[in-house]
Amino acid sequence: MAGASFVVGSCALVIMAFMSAATAASVPAVYVFGDSLADVGNNNHLLTVLKADFSHNGMDYPGGMATGRFSNGKNSADFLADKLGLATSPPYLALSSSSNANYVNGVSFASGGAGVSNATNTDLCITFDKQIEYYSGVYSSLARSLGQAQAATHLARSIFAITIGSNDIIHYAKANTAATPSQQQQYVDALIQSLSGQLQSLYNLGARKVLFLGTGPVGCTPSLREMSSTKVCSVVANAMAVQYNKAAEGVLSGMVVQHPDLHYALFDSSAALLRYIDQPAEYGFTEAKAACCGLGDMNAKIACTPLSSYCANRSDHVFWDFYHPTEATARMLTATAFDGSAPFIFPINVKQLSAI
């Protein structure tokens, strides 16, 4: 009987392991697009000042080394992969032509500085349009290696994670501090027109599960706070973030009407992150205004560099540098996106999206 119990127990463990593997495999890959919030090293390969491949960046990343992530440790792309039971999608520019087989495991095109508009940080990053162009090559490569039908099935099961728009709004708000609501809306409308075409291009290239990470309350980043004599959030930037996220949801919901096989989850980063900024103690933070790493007032005059000072406890700061969240903030935001609910993630969460 003892031997039979051992066999039954062993079979149960095998079945549980198989079920766990099957759950993880429900999403075979993540294809990442966007800006520095998701960049895992693409900008390391560019001639640009928009880099993070030096200390103190990465000080809390495994190994304690800078990787090109604009963070003290992991970012949202890492935590999303962790939640899905996958390895972080590697930066596209780090993959050689001989490693095309890796495309089936996901690729990241995200580039620090990128915006919806090609005019945002031109020549300093991989623009969103260029990221889509690179992905088009990956799509063709997958079609050749897997066959058109199998490639389409693979991509339909994969998640396309997109975080874009923050840089556009930050640049506009810094240059147009006295912009009227009408002028703000006109600029957001122009962004949305471009975004609509970009999302349609991704759909045409096989995207069927889209995770859209909306723009956060960028007016509350240390850099924009520092511009105010009273160190308050930029009303212009925050209002535009809300307008942008609402309009992006309209684009995605409209696409679903046209394409019933498209599914999406939209994360309202603005609403989610404002909770930590407005009530930091409730979420385990002690500092929600100043950056952990930097120089000058609020550590927001100069980016995090090897010469910068930095806080002793990164987990109690909302912001790592003058624009980017700490690893702790990114972890919490991703957890909300993964299995949270409206009004922060809707119409479904990432866990539900992955199960489709």
mmCIF file of C-alpha atoms in Angstrom:
data_model
loop_
_atom_site.group_PDB
_atom_site.id
_atom_site.type_symbol
_atom_site.label_atom_id
_atom_site.label_comp_id
_atom_site.label_asym_id
_atom_site.label_seq_id
_atom_site.Cartn_x
_atom_site.Cartn_y
_atom_site.Cartn_z
ATOM 1 C CA MET A 1 0.000 0.000 0.000
ATOM 2 C CA ALA A 2 2.851 2.354 0.818
ATOM 3 C CA GLY A 3 4.292 1.721 -2.660
ATOM 4 C CA ALA A 4 0.906 2.425 -4.251
ATOM 5 C CA SER A 5 0.595 5.655 -2.289
ATOM 6 C CA PHE A 6 4.040 6.692 -3.504
ATOM 7 C CA VAL A 7 3.051 6.000 -7.137
ATOM 8 C CA VAL A 8 -0.224 7.913 -6.773
ATOM 9 C CA GLY A 9 1.572 10.805 -5.097
ATOM 10 C CA SER A 10 4.221 10.863 -7.798
ATOM 11 C CA CYS A 11 1.578 10.850 -10.531
ATOM 12 C CA ALA A 12 -0.200 13.734 -8.816
ATOM 13 C CA LEU A 13 3.025 15.733 -8.733
ATOM 14 C CA VAL A 14 3.643 15.042 -12.417
ATOM 15 C CA ILE A 15 0.099 16.139 -13.298
ATOM 16 C CA MET A 16 0.424 19.289 -11.196
ATOM 17 C CA ALA A 17 3.730 20.116 -12.851
ATOM 18 C CA PHE A 18 2.204 19.545 -16.277
ATOM 19 C CA MET A 19 -0.762 21.773 -15.448
ATOM 20 C CA SER A 20 1.564 24.493 -14.175
ATOM 21 C CA ALA A 21 3.640 24.307 -17.349
ATOM 22 C CA ALA A 22 0.503 24.395 -19.486
ATOM 23 C CA THR A 23 -0.721 27.511 -17.668
ATOM 24 C CA ALA A 24 2.585 29.270 -18.214
ATOM 25 C CA ALA A 25 2.628 28.165 -21.833
ATOM 26 C CA SER A 26 -0.809 29.686 -22.500
ATOM 27 C CA VAL A 27 1.157 32.818 -23.391
ATOM 28 C CA PRO A 28 4.226 31.629 -25.306
ATOM 29 C CA ALA A 29 5.871 35.035 -25.657
ATOM 30 C CA VAL A 30 5.645 38.757 -24.948
ATOM 31 C CA TYR A 31 6.432 41.326 -27.629
ATOM 32 C CA VAL A 32 7.231 44.630 -25.935
ATOM 33 C CA PHE A 33 6.978 48.109 -27.432
ATOM 34 C CA GLY A 34 7.433 51.481 -25.814
ATOM 35 C CA ASP A 35 9.754 53.780 -23.952
ATOM 36 C CA SER A 36 12.182 53.801 -21.024
ATOM 37 C CA LEU A 37 9.592 52.352 -18.652
ATOM 38 C CA ALA A 38 10.030 49.043 -20.501
ATOM 39 C CA ASP A 39 13.496 49.374 -22.109
ATOM 40 C CA VAL A 40 15.639 46.397 -21.080
ATOM 41 C CA GLY A 41 18.751 47.405 -23.000
ATOM 42 C CA ASN A 42 17.970 48.534 -26.538
ATOM 43 C CA ASN A 43 19.419 51.994 -25.964
ATOM 44 C CA ASN A 44 22.709 50.406 -24.940
ATOM 45 C CA HIS A 45 23.223 49.793 -28.656
ATOM 46 C CA LEU A 46 22.447 53.338 -29.814
ATOM 47 C CA LEU A 47 24.587 56.462 -30.067
ATOM 48 C CA THR A 48 22.403 58.461 -27.712
ATOM 49 C CA VAL A 49 22.544 60.389 -24.464
ATOM 50 C CA LEU A 50 19.381 58.557 -23.377
ATOM 51 C CA LYS A 51 21.142 55.668 -21.690
ATOM 52 C CA ALA A 52 21.059 53.930 -18.332
ATOM 53 C CA ASP A 53 23.943 51.460 -18.720
ATOM 54 C CA PHE A 54 25.931 52.920 -15.811
ATOM 55 C CA SER A 55 25.625 53.100 -12.038
ATOM 56 C CA HIS A 56 23.735 53.760 -9.931
ATOM 57 C CA ASN A 57 21.135 52.249 -12.243
ATOM 58 C CA GLY A 58 20.770 48.532 -11.653
ATOM 59 C CA MET A 59 22.180 48.595 -8.146
ATOM 60 C CA ASP A 60 19.345 46.330 -6.948
ATOM 61 C CA TYR A 61 19.136 44.243 -10.120
ATOM 62 C CA PRO A 62 20.448 40.655 -9.746
ATOM 63 C CA GLY A 63 24.232 40.978 -9.807
ATOM 64 C CA GLY A 64 24.072 44.662 -8.904
ATOM 65 C CA MET A 65 25.032 45.778 -12.401
ATOM 66 C CA ALA A 66 23.496 48.371 -14.721
ATOM 67 C CA THR A 67 21.704 46.709 -17.638
ATOM 68 C CA GLY A 68 20.260 49.662 -19.494
ATOM 69 C CA ARG A 69 17.066 49.643 -17.434
ATOM 70 C CA PHE A 70 16.088 53.099 -16.184
ATOM 71 C CA SER A 71 15.616 51.747 -12.684
ATOM 72 C CA ASN A 72 17.440 50.659 -9.564
ATOM 73 C CA GLY A 73 16.374 47.104 -10.430
ATOM 74 C CA LYS A 74 13.720 45.402 -12.533
ATOM 75 C CA ASN A 75 11.090 47.272 -14.512
ATOM 76 C CA SER A 76 7.524 46.562 -15.631
ATOM 77 C CA ALA A 77 8.638 44.352 -18.540
ATOM 78 C CA ASP A 78 10.519 42.104 -16.121
ATOM 79 C CA PHE A 79 7.639 41.823 -13.680
ATOM 80 C CA LEU A 80 5.144 41.109 -16.444
ATOM 81 C CA ALA A 81 7.314 38.255 -17.693
ATOM 82 C CA ASP A 82 7.685 36.953 -14.132
ATOM 83 C CA LYS A 83 3.911 36.922 -13.694
ATOM 84 C CA LEU A 84 3.484 34.974 -16.930
ATOM 85 C CA GLY A 85 6.172 32.452 -16.031
ATOM 86 C CA LEU A 86 8.405 33.616 -18.877
ATOM 87 C CA ALA A 87 11.898 35.018 -19.242
ATOM 88 C CA THR A 88 12.099 38.748 -19.928
ATOM 89 C CA SER A 89 11.937 39.390 -23.673
ATOM 90 C CA PRO A 90 15.460 40.331 -24.826
ATOM 91 C CA PRO A 91 16.240 43.677 -26.482
ATOM 92 C CA TYR A 92 15.914 43.481 -30.249
ATOM 93 C CA LEU A 93 19.206 45.262 -30.906
ATOM 94 C CA ALA A 94 21.062 42.680 -28.826
ATOM 95 C CA LEU A 95 19.926 39.818 -31.056
ATOM 96 C CA SER A 96 22.104 38.938 -34.001
ATOM 97 C CA SER A 97 20.715 37.755 -37.330
ATOM 98 C CA SER A 98 21.863 34.255 -36.406
ATOM 99 C CA SER A 99 19.605 34.200 -33.353
ATOM 100 C CA ASN A 100 16.270 34.563 -35.144
ATOM 101 C CA ALA A 101 15.038 31.448 -33.370
ATOM 102 C CA ASN A 102 14.871 33.574 -30.228
ATOM 103 C CA TYR A 103 12.067 35.627 -31.768
ATOM 104 C CA VAL A 104 9.638 32.855 -30.880
ATOM 105 C CA ASN A 105 10.404 33.511 -27.199
ATOM 106 C CA GLY A 106 9.518 37.199 -27.437
ATOM 107 C CA VAL A 107 11.413 40.375 -28.261
ATOM 108 C CA SER A 108 11.543 43.841 -26.740
ATOM 109 C CA PHE A 109 11.662 46.866 -29.018
ATOM 110 C CA ALA A 110 11.154 49.403 -26.199
ATOM 111 C CA SER A 111 13.558 52.316 -26.300
ATOM 112 C CA GLY A 112 14.183 55.052 -23.766
ATOM 113 C CA GLY A 113 12.897 58.377 -25.088
ATOM 114 C CA ALA A 114 10.414 56.953 -27.592
ATOM 115 C CA GLY A 115 7.055 58.573 -28.129
ATOM 116 C CA VAL A 116 3.961 58.144 -30.237
ATOM 117 C CA SER A 117 5.201 61.032 -32.373
ATOM 118 C CA ASN A 118 8.333 60.593 -34.464
ATOM 119 C CA ALA A 119 9.203 64.168 -33.502
ATOM 120 C CA THR A 120 9.714 63.149 -29.876
ATOM 121 C CA ASN A 121 13.434 62.629 -29.216
ATOM 122 C CA THR A 122 14.145 62.174 -32.921
ATOM 123 C CA ASP A 123 17.511 60.456 -33.568
ATOM 124 C CA LEU A 124 17.938 59.664 -29.859
ATOM 125 C CA CYS A 125 15.849 56.502 -29.651
ATOM 126 C CA ILE A 126 13.990 53.850 -31.610
ATOM 127 C CA THR A 127 10.763 55.631 -32.451
ATOM 128 C CA PHE A 128 7.498 53.737 -32.087
ATOM 129 C CA ASP A 129 7.130 53.636 -35.866
ATOM 130 C CA LYS A 130 10.653 52.222 -36.157
ATOM 131 C CA GLN A 131 9.880 49.649 -33.467
ATOM 132 C CA ILE A 132 6.909 48.491 -35.527
ATOM 133 C CA GLU A 133 9.131 48.360 -38.607
ATOM 134 C CA TYR A 134 11.619 46.153 -36.740
ATOM 135 C CA TYR A 135 8.747 43.962 -35.555
ATOM 136 C CA SER A 136 7.546 43.614 -39.141
ATOM 137 C CA GLY A 137 10.893 41.960 -39.886
ATOM 138 C CA VAL A 138 10.431 39.663 -36.890
ATOM 139 C CA TYR A 139 6.952 38.792 -38.142
ATOM 140 C CA SER A 140 8.368 37.824 -41.530
ATOM 141 C CA SER A 141 11.109 35.777 -39.885
ATOM 142 C CA LEU A 142 8.580 33.867 -37.763
ATOM 143 C CA ALA A 143 6.427 33.212 -40.822
ATOM 144 C CA ARG A 144 9.441 31.741 -42.629
ATOM 145 C CA SER A 145 10.654 29.616 -39.724
ATOM 146 C CA LEU A 146 7.289 28.393 -38.376
ATOM 147 C CA GLY A 147 5.121 28.617 -41.450
ATOM 148 C CA GLN A 148 2.427 31.257 -41.912
ATOM 149 C CA ALA A 149 -0.349 29.390 -40.093
ATOM 150 C CA GLN A 150 1.728 28.376 -37.074
ATOM 151 C CA ALA A 151 3.257 31.846 -36.819
ATOM 152 C CA ALA A 152 -0.220 33.382 -36.804
ATOM 153 C CA THR A 153 -1.303 30.980 -34.035
ATOM 154 C CA HIS A 154 1.825 31.719 -32.007
ATOM 155 C CA LEU A 155 1.364 35.484 -32.254
ATOM 156 C CA ALA A 156 -2.365 35.274 -31.500
ATOM 157 C CA ARG A 157 -1.525 33.558 -28.195
ATOM 158 C CA SER A 158 1.286 35.990 -27.351
ATOM 159 C CA ILE A 159 0.844 39.275 -25.492
ATOM 160 C CA PHE A 160 1.788 42.577 -27.109
ATOM 161 C CA ALA A 161 2.701 44.932 -24.272
ATOM 162 C CA ILE A 162 2.798 48.618 -25.181
ATOM 163 C CA THR A 163 3.789 51.545 -22.968
ATOM 164 C CA ILE A 164 4.031 54.759 -24.951
ATOM 165 C CA GLY A 165 2.981 58.402 -24.686
ATOM 166 C CA SER A 166 4.727 59.711 -21.573
ATOM 167 C CA ASN A 167 7.602 61.369 -23.424
ATOM 168 C CA ASP A 168 5.264 63.131 -25.843
ATOM 169 C CA ILE A 169 3.261 64.635 -22.992
ATOM 170 C CA ILE A 170 6.303 65.552 -20.902
ATOM 171 C CA HIS A 171 7.919 67.374 -23.820
ATOM 172 C CA TYR A 172 4.711 69.240 -24.617
ATOM 173 C CA ALA A 173 4.003 70.201 -21.001
ATOM 174 C CA LYS A 174 7.537 71.488 -20.425
ATOM 175 C CA ALA A 175 7.405 73.656 -23.534
ATOM 176 C CA ASN A 176 3.795 74.808 -23.087
ATOM 177 C CA THR A 177 3.237 75.515 -19.398
ATOM 178 C CA ALA A 178 0.395 77.941 -20.175
ATOM 179 C CA ALA A 179 -1.400 75.711 -22.696
ATOM 180 C CA THR A 180 -5.187 76.012 -22.642
ATOM 181 C CA PRO A 181 -7.358 72.894 -22.293
ATOM 182 C CA SER A 182 -8.259 73.262 -25.961
ATOM 183 C CA GLN A 183 -4.603 73.332 -27.021
ATOM 184 C CA GLN A 184 -3.861 70.335 -24.820
ATOM 185 C CA GLN A 185 -6.713 68.398 -26.387
ATOM 186 C CA GLN A 186 -5.538 69.262 -29.896
ATOM 187 C CA TYR A 187 -2.115 67.819 -29.144
ATOM 188 C CA VAL A 188 -3.577 64.674 -27.574
ATOM 189 C CA ASP A 189 -5.883 64.265 -30.584
ATOM 190 C CA ALA A 190 -2.848 64.365 -32.882
ATOM 191 C CA LEU A 191 -1.123 61.706 -30.778
ATOM 192 C CA ILE A 192 -4.205 59.509 -30.822
ATOM 193 C CA GLN A 193 -4.497 59.771 -34.584
ATOM 194 C CA SER A 194 -0.956 58.435 -34.900
ATOM 195 C CA LEU A 195 -1.522 55.818 -32.206
ATOM 196 C CA SER A 196 -4.604 54.514 -33.978
ATOM 197 C CA GLY A 197 -2.628 53.788 -37.126
ATOM 198 C CA GLN A 198 0.219 52.229 -35.146
ATOM 199 C CA LEU A 199 -2.091 49.854 -33.272
ATOM 200 C CA GLN A 200 -3.792 48.903 -36.531
ATOM 201 C CA SER A 201 -0.376 48.089 -38.013
ATOM 202 C CA LEU A 202 0.347 45.746 -35.103
ATOM 203 C CA TYR A 203 -3.029 44.070 -35.568
ATOM 204 C CA ASN A 204 -2.247 43.595 -39.259
ATOM 205 C CA LEU A 205 0.989 41.921 -38.174
ATOM 206 C CA GLY A 206 -0.662 39.365 -35.911
ATOM 207 C CA ALA A 207 -1.303 41.102 -32.584
ATOM 208 C CA ARG A 208 -4.481 39.754 -30.997
ATOM 209 C CA LYS A 209 -3.834 40.194 -27.255
ATOM 210 C CA VAL A 210 -2.833 43.769 -26.433
ATOM 211 C CA LEU A 211 -1.802 45.079 -23.039
ATOM 212 C CA PHE A 212 -1.756 48.863 -23.235
ATOM 213 C CA LEU A 213 -0.059 50.544 -20.302
ATOM 214 C CA GLY A 214 -1.444 54.057 -20.297
ATOM 215 C CA THR A 215 0.541 57.138 -19.406
ATOM 216 C CA GLY A 216 1.093 57.767 -15.713
ATOM 217 C CA PRO A 217 0.634 61.097 -13.890
ATOM 218 C CA VAL A 218 3.796 62.481 -15.509
ATOM 219 C CA GLY A 219 3.102 65.897 -14.038
ATOM 220 C CA CYS A 220 4.046 64.439 -10.650
ATOM 221 C CA THR A 221 7.476 63.194 -11.735
ATOM 222 C CA PRO A 222 10.256 64.937 -9.785
ATOM 223 C CA SER A 223 11.440 66.682 -12.948
ATOM 224 C CA LEU A 224 8.121 68.412 -13.589
ATOM 225 C CA ARG A 225 7.493 69.102 -9.896
ATOM 226 C CA GLU A 226 10.865 70.799 -9.683
ATOM 227 C CA MET A 227 9.746 73.333 -12.303
ATOM 228 C CA SER A 228 7.129 74.646 -9.867
ATOM 229 C CA SER A 229 8.127 77.093 -7.137
ATOM 230 C CA THR A 230 5.811 75.217 -4.765
ATOM 231 C CA LYS A 231 6.885 71.773 -6.044
ATOM 232 C CA VAL A 232 3.361 70.757 -6.992
ATOM 233 C CA CYS A 233 2.441 68.464 -9.864
ATOM 234 C CA SER A 234 2.033 69.937 -13.343
ATOM 235 C CA VAL A 235 -1.699 70.333 -13.895
ATOM 236 C CA VAL A 236 -1.185 70.525 -17.665
ATOM 237 C CA ALA A 237 0.773 67.268 -17.893
ATOM 238 C CA ASN A 238 -1.551 65.340 -15.596
ATOM 239 C CA ALA A 239 -4.666 66.535 -17.412
ATOM 240 C CA MET A 240 -3.158 65.462 -20.726
ATOM 241 C CA ALA A 241 -2.304 62.023 -19.309
ATOM 242 C CA VAL A 242 -5.946 61.518 -18.359
ATOM 243 C CA GLN A 243 -7.118 62.709 -21.789
ATOM 244 C CA TYR A 244 -4.628 60.444 -23.538
ATOM 245 C CA ASN A 245 -5.531 57.313 -21.575
ATOM 246 C CA LYS A 246 -9.255 57.872 -22.145
ATOM 247 C CA ALA A 247 -8.726 58.391 -25.868
ATOM 248 C CA ALA A 248 -6.472 55.330 -26.155
ATOM 249 C CA GLU A 249 -9.225 53.219 -24.614
ATOM 250 C CA GLY A 250 -11.594 54.604 -27.228
ATOM 251 C CA VAL A 251 -9.213 53.522 -29.995
ATOM 252 C CA LEU A 252 -8.901 49.997 -28.614
ATOM 253 C CA SER A 253 -12.609 49.513 -27.969
ATOM 254 C CA GLY A 254 -13.313 50.769 -31.489
ATOM 255 C CA MET A 255 -10.828 48.293 -32.925
ATOM 256 C CA VAL A 256 -12.586 45.440 -31.133
ATOM 257 C CA VAL A 257 -15.811 46.367 -32.902
ATOM 258 C CA GLN A 258 -13.987 46.110 -36.230
ATOM 259 C CA HIS A 259 -11.907 43.090 -35.229
ATOM 260 C CA PRO A 260 -13.803 40.733 -32.861
ATOM 261 C CA ASP A 261 -10.707 38.517 -32.515
ATOM 262 C CA LEU A 262 -8.809 41.364 -30.835
ATOM 263 C CA HIS A 263 -8.682 41.428 -27.032
ATOM 264 C CA TYR A 264 -7.103 44.080 -24.843
ATOM 265 C CA ALA A 265 -6.416 45.149 -21.290
ATOM 266 C CA LEU A 266 -5.796 48.830 -20.639
ATOM 267 C CA PHE A 267 -3.951 49.814 -17.490
ATOM 268 C CA ASP A 268 -4.745 53.313 -16.244
ATOM 269 C CA SER A 269 -1.268 54.068 -14.940
ATOM 270 C CA SER A 270 -2.324 57.585 -14.023
ATOM 271 C CA ALA A 271 -5.050 56.531 -11.590
ATOM 272 C CA ALA A 272 -3.023 53.616 -10.217
ATOM 273 C CA LEU A 273 0.166 55.585 -9.531
ATOM 274 C CA LEU A 274 -1.639 58.616 -8.088
ATOM 275 C CA ARG A 275 -2.697 56.402 -5.161
ATOM 276 C CA TYR A 276 0.933 55.978 -4.145
ATOM 277 C CA ILE A 277 1.669 59.678 -4.646
ATOM 278 C CA ASP A 278 -1.361 60.949 -2.742
ATOM 279 C CA GLN A 279 -1.262 58.366 0.068
ATOM 280 C CA PRO A 280 2.310 57.040 0.160
ATOM 281 C CA ALA A 281 2.238 55.659 3.704
ATOM 282 C CA GLU A 282 -0.786 53.516 2.897
ATOM 283 C CA TYR A 283 1.258 51.732 0.227
ATOM 284 C CA GLY A 284 4.540 51.443 2.121
ATOM 285 C CA PHE A 285 6.302 54.560 0.814
ATOM 286 C CA THR A 286 7.824 57.425 2.774
ATOM 287 C CA GLU A 287 8.866 59.636 -0.168
ATOM 288 C CA ALA A 288 6.575 60.297 -3.127
ATOM 289 C CA LYS A 289 7.928 63.613 -4.429
ATOM 290 C CA ALA A 290 11.726 63.593 -4.598
ATOM 291 C CA ALA A 291 13.796 61.168 -6.664
ATOM 292 C CA CYS A 292 15.954 58.582 -4.955
ATOM 293 C CA CYS A 293 18.909 59.136 -7.298
ATOM 294 C CA GLY A 294 20.001 62.425 -8.832
ATOM 295 C CA LEU A 295 21.405 65.843 -8.033
ATOM 296 C CA GLY A 296 19.962 69.207 -7.143
ATOM 297 C CA ASP A 297 16.641 70.177 -5.659
ATOM 298 C CA MET A 298 14.527 67.044 -5.070
ATOM 299 C CA ASN A 299 17.329 65.089 -6.823
ATOM 300 C CA ALA A 300 15.552 66.290 -9.959
ATOM 301 C CA LYS A 301 17.972 68.723 -11.596
ATOM 302 C CA ILE A 302 20.234 66.065 -13.099
ATOM 303 C CA ALA A 303 19.598 62.432 -14.030
ATOM 304 C CA CYS A 304 20.927 59.526 -12.021
ATOM 305 C CA THR A 305 24.642 59.185 -12.836
ATOM 306 C CA PRO A 306 27.650 57.619 -11.114
ATOM 307 C CA LEU A 307 28.252 61.033 -9.484
ATOM 308 C CA SER A 308 24.727 61.326 -8.105
ATOM 309 C CA SER A 309 23.668 60.807 -4.534
ATOM 310 C CA TYR A 310 21.051 58.128 -3.878
ATOM 311 C CA CYS A 311 18.739 57.093 -1.072
ATOM 312 C CA ALA A 312 19.670 54.276 1.265
ATOM 313 C CA ASN A 313 16.305 52.517 1.019
ATOM 314 C CA ARG A 314 15.021 52.439 -2.550
ATOM 315 C CA SER A 315 11.863 50.540 -1.626
ATOM 316 C CA ASP A 316 10.427 53.492 0.292
ATOM 317 C CA HIS A 317 10.663 55.870 -2.683
ATOM 318 C CA VAL A 318 8.041 56.051 -5.429
ATOM 319 C CA PHE A 319 10.532 57.514 -7.917
ATOM 320 C CA TRP A 320 14.013 56.231 -8.715
ATOM 321 C CA ASP A 321 15.201 59.201 -10.764
ATOM 322 C CA PHE A 322 13.622 62.389 -12.087
ATOM 323 C CA TYR A 323 11.266 60.483 -14.416
ATOM 324 C CA HIS A 324 11.184 56.774 -13.608
ATOM 325 C CA PRO A 325 9.658 54.672 -10.826
ATOM 326 C CA THR A 326 11.639 52.505 -8.466
ATOM 327 C CA GLU A 327 11.638 48.743 -8.756
ATOM 328 C CA ALA A 328 9.213 48.638 -5.800
ATOM 329 C CA THR A 329 6.749 50.912 -7.597
ATOM 330 C CA ALA A 330 7.003 48.964 -10.861
ATOM 331 C CA ARG A 331 6.406 45.686 -9.029
ATOM 332 C CA MET A 332 3.236 46.968 -7.350
ATOM 333 C CA LEU A 333 1.857 48.555 -10.508
ATOM 334 C CA THR A 334 2.424 45.379 -12.518
ATOM 335 C CA ALA A 335 0.713 43.288 -9.846
ATOM 336 C CA THR A 336 -2.353 45.534 -10.100
ATOM 337 C CA ALA A 337 -2.349 45.273 -13.886
ATOM 338 C CA PHE A 338 -2.006 41.507 -13.720
ATOM 339 C CA ASP A 339 -4.871 40.573 -11.424
ATOM 340 C CA GLY A 340 -6.500 43.853 -10.429
ATOM 341 C CA SER A 341 -9.806 45.266 -11.599
ATOM 342 C CA ALA A 342 -11.479 48.427 -12.845
ATOM 343 C CA PRO A 343 -10.943 51.357 -12.652
ATOM 344 C CA PHE A 344 -7.225 50.541 -12.838
ATOM 345 C CA ILE A 345 -7.218 47.708 -15.392
ATOM 346 C CA PHE A 346 -10.120 47.112 -17.779
ATOM 347 C CA PRO A 347 -12.143 45.663 -19.425
ATOM 348 C CA ILE A 348 -10.172 42.622 -18.240
ATOM 349 C CA ASN A 349 -6.871 42.200 -16.421
ATOM 350 C CA VAL A 350 -3.665 40.651 -17.742
ATOM 351 C CA LYS A 351 -4.356 37.307 -16.095
ATOM 352 C CA GLN A 352 -7.701 37.119 -17.879
ATOM 353 C CA LEU A 353 -6.155 38.327 -21.135
ATOM 354 C CA SER A 354 -3.523 35.612 -20.974
ATOM 355 C CA ALA A 355 -6.183 32.920 -20.495
ATOM 356 C CA ILE A 356 -8.069 33.794 -23.692
#
